[in-house]
Tab-separated table of C-alpha atoms in Angstrom:
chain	number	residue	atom	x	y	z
A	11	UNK	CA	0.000	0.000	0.000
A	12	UNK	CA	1.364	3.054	-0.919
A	13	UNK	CA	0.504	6.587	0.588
A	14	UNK	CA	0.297	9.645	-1.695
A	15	UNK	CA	0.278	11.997	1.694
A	16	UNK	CA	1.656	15.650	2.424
A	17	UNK	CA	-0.344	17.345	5.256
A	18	UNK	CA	-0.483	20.477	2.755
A	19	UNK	CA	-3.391	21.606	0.501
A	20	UNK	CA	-3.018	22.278	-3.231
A	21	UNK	CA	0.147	20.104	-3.591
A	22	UNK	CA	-0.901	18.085	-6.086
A	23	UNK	CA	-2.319	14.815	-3.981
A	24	UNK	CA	-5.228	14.168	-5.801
A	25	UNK	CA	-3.554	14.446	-9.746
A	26	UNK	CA	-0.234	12.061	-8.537
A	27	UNK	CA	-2.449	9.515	-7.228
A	28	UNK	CA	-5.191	9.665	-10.313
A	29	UNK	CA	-1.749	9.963	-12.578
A	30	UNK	CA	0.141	7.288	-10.547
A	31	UNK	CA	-2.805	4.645	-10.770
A	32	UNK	CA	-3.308	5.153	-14.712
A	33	UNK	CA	0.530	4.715	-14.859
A	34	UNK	CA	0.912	1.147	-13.094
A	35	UNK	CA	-2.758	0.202	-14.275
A	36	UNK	CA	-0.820	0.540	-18.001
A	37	UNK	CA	1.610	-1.501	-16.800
A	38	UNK	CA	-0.904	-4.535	-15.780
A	39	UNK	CA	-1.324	-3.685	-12.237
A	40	UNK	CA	-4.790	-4.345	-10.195
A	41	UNK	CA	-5.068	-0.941	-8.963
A	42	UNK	CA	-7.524	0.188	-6.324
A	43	UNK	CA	-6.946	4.198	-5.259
A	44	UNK	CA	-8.970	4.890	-1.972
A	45	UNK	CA	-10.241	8.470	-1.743
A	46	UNK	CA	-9.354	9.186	2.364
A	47	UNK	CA	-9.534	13.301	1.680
A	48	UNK	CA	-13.200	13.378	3.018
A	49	UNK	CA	-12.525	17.419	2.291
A	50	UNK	CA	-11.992	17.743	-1.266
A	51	UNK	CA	-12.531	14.660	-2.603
A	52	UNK	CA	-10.722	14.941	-5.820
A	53	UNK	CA	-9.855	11.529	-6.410
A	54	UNK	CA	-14.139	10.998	-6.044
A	55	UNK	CA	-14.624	14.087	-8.202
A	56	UNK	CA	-12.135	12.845	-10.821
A	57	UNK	CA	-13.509	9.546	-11.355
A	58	UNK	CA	-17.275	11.025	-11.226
A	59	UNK	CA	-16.555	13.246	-14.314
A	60	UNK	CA	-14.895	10.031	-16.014
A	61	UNK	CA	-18.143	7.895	-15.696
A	62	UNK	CA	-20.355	11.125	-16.414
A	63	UNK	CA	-19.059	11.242	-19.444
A	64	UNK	CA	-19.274	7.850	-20.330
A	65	UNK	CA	-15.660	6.966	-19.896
A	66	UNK	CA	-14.008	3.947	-17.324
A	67	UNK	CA	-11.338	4.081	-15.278
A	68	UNK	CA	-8.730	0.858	-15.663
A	69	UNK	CA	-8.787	0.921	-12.206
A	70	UNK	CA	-10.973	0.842	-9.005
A	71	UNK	CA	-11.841	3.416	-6.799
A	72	UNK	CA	-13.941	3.749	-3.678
A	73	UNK	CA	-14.623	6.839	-1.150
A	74	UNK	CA	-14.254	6.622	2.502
A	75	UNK	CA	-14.994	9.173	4.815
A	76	UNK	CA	-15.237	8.859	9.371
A	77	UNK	CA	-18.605	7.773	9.347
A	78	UNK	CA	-18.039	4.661	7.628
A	79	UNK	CA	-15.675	3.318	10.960
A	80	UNK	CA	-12.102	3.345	10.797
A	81	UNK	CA	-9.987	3.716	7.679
A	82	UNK	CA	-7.841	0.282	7.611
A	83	UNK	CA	-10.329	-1.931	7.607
A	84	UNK	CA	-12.246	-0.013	5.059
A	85	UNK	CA	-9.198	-0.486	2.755
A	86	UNK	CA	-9.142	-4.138	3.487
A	87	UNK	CA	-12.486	-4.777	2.745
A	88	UNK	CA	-12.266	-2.759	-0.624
A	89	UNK	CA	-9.285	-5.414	-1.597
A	90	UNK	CA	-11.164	-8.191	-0.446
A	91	UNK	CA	-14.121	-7.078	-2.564
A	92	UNK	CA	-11.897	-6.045	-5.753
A	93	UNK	CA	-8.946	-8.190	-5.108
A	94	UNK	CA	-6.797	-5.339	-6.102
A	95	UNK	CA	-3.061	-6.179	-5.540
A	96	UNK	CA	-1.741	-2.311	-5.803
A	97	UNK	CA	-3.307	0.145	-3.141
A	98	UNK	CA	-2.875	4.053	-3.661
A	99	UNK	CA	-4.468	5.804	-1.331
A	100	UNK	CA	-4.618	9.808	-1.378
A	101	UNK	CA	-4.658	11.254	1.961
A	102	UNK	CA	-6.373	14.934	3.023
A	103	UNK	CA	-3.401	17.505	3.268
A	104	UNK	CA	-5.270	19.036	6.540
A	105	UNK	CA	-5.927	15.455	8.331
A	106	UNK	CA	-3.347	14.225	10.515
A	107	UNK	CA	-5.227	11.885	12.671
A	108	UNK	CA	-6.276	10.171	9.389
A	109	UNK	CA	-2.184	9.736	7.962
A	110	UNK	CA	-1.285	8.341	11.527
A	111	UNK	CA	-3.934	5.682	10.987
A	112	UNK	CA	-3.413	4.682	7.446
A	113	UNK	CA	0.231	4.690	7.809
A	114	UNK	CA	0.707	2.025	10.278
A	115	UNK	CA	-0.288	-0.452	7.058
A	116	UNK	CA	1.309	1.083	4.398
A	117	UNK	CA	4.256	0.033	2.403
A	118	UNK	CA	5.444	3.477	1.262
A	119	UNK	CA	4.809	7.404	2.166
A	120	UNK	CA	4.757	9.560	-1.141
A	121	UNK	CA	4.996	13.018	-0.477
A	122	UNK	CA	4.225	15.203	-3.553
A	123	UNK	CA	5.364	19.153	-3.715
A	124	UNK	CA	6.332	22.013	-5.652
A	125	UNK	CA	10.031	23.153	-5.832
A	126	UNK	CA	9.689	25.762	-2.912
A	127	UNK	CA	9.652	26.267	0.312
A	128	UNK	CA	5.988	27.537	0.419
A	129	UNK	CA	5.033	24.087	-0.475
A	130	UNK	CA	7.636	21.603	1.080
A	131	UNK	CA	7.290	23.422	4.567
A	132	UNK	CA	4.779	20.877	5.762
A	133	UNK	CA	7.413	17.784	4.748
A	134	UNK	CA	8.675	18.455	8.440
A	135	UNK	CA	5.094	17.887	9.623
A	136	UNK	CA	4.725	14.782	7.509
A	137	UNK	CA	7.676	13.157	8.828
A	138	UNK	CA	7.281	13.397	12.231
A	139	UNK	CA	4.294	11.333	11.506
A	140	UNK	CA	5.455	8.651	9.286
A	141	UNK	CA	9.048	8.113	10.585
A	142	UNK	CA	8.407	6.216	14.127
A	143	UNK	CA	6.794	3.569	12.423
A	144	UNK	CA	9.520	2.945	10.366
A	145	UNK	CA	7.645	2.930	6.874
A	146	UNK	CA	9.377	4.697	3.873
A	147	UNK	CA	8.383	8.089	3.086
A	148	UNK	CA	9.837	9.962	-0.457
A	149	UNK	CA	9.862	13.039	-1.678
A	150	UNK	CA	8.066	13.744	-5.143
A	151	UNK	CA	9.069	17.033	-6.586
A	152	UNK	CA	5.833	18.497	-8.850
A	153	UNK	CA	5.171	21.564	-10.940
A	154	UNK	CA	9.023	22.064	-11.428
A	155	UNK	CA	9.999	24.803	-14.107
A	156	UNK	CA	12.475	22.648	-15.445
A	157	UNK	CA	13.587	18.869	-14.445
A	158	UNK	CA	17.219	19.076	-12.475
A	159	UNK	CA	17.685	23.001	-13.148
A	160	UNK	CA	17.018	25.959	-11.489
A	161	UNK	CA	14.602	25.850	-8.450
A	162	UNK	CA	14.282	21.811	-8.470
A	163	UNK	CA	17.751	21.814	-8.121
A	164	UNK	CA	18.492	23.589	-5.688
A	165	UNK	CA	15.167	21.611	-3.268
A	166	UNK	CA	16.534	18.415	-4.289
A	167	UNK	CA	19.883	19.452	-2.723
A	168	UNK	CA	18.242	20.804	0.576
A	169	UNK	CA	16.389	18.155	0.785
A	170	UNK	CA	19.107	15.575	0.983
A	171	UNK	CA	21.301	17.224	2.758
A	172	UNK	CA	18.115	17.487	5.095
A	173	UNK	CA	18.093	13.406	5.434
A	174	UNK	CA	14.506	13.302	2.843
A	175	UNK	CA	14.546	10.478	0.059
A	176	UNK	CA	14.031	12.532	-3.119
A	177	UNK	CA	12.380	10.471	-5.966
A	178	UNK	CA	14.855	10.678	-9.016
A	179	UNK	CA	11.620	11.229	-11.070
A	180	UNK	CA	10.603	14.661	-11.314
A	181	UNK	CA	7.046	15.787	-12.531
A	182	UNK	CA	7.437	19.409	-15.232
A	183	UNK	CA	5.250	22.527	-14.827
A	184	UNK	CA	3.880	21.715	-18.385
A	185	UNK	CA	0.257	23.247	-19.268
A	186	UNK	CA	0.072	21.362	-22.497
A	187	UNK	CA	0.138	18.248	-21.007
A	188	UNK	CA	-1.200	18.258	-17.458
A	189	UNK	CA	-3.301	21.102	-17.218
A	190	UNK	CA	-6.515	19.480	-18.585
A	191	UNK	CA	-6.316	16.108	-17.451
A	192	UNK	CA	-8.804	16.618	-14.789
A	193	UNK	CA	-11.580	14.139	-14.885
A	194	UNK	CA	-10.202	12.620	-18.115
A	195	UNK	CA	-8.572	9.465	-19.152
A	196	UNK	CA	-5.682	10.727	-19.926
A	197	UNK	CA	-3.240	9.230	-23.460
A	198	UNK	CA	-0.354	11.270	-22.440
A	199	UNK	CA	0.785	10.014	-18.826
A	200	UNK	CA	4.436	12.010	-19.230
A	201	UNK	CA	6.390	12.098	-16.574
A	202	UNK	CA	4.176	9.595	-14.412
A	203	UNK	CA	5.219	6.625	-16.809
A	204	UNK	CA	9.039	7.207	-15.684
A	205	UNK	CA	7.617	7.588	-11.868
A	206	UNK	CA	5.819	4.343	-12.078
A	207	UNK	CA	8.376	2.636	-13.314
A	208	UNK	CA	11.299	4.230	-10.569
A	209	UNK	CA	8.793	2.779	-7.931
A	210	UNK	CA	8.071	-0.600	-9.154
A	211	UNK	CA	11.859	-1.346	-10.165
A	212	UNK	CA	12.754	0.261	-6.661
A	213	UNK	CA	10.688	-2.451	-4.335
């Protein structure tokens, strides 16, 4: 099970999980993405406009918010019912108390953020979370200006020399390809195809 988690707003959650799971679904993985952001819902919202149009998703998806009992279980349920093999699930950026349940049975912390400080200044937040249970948490650099250069250069260097696990994949600022996505099935994956691969070859 891997976490797509950043306890941040507007960092890109929803998209790298929706863009994750049509990456390893290409790939011939079972995918099921849980929707655990009972704010936004954008992983819900996504695959609504999907169906609405007439479209399918390749993978599956299901919604949980509090009332329906505690989150684990809920997931494990979900796989029983769908016998997905790959879990994603996208976690709210302004719900603790739901990362410190989910991440006791996860595999893997994904932490998704722009190349500045206005967006990675919640990673410190994150961690303290994730890293007494001992489960892996990387950094996934989004929205950069340009791959290795510039601003993502110089947070992938803080970064490490802060102790984080930076993802070698980095996800471009690139309107053309990523800006209308939303709600689609998308033909171009870009830089997600090199992401799911760097995570599959990396378990």
């Amino acid at each position: 099970m891997w976490l797509i988690a950043m306890l941040k707003g507007g960092v890109r959650k929803s998209t790298s999980t929706m863009m994750l799971a049509f990456a390893l679904a290409a790939r011939g993985e079972d995918v099921l993405v849980i929707d655990a952001d009972h704010g936004t819902q954008g992983v819900t919202d996504w695959a609504t406009r999907v169906y609405a149009a007439g479209g399918e998703l390749p993978f599956h998806v299901a919604q949980w918010s509090p009332r329906l009992g505690l989150l684990v279980p809920f997931i494990q349920q979900q796989q029983r019912e769908t016998g997905a093999r790959r879990i994603l699930v996208d976690v709210g950026g302004e719900a603790p108390e739901v990362l410190r349940q989910v991440v006791l049975a996860a595999d893997r912390v994904i932490s998704p953020g722009g190349a500045e400080q206005g967006e990675l200044s919640r990673l410190p937040a994150t961690q303290s979370i994730v890293k007494p249970t001992g489960v892996r948490m990387s950094v996934l650099l989004t929205r950069v200006p340009a791959a290795y250069q510039g601003s993502a250069r110089d947070a992938r260097r803080d970064l490490t020399e802060d102790g984080y696990e930076v993802l070698k994949t980095e996800i471009p600022q690139s309107r053309d390809r990523y800006a209308h996505v939303w709600g689609t099935v998308p033909d171009d994956l870009g830089a997600y195809n090199a992401l799911a691969d760097e995570l599959l070859k990396d378990e």
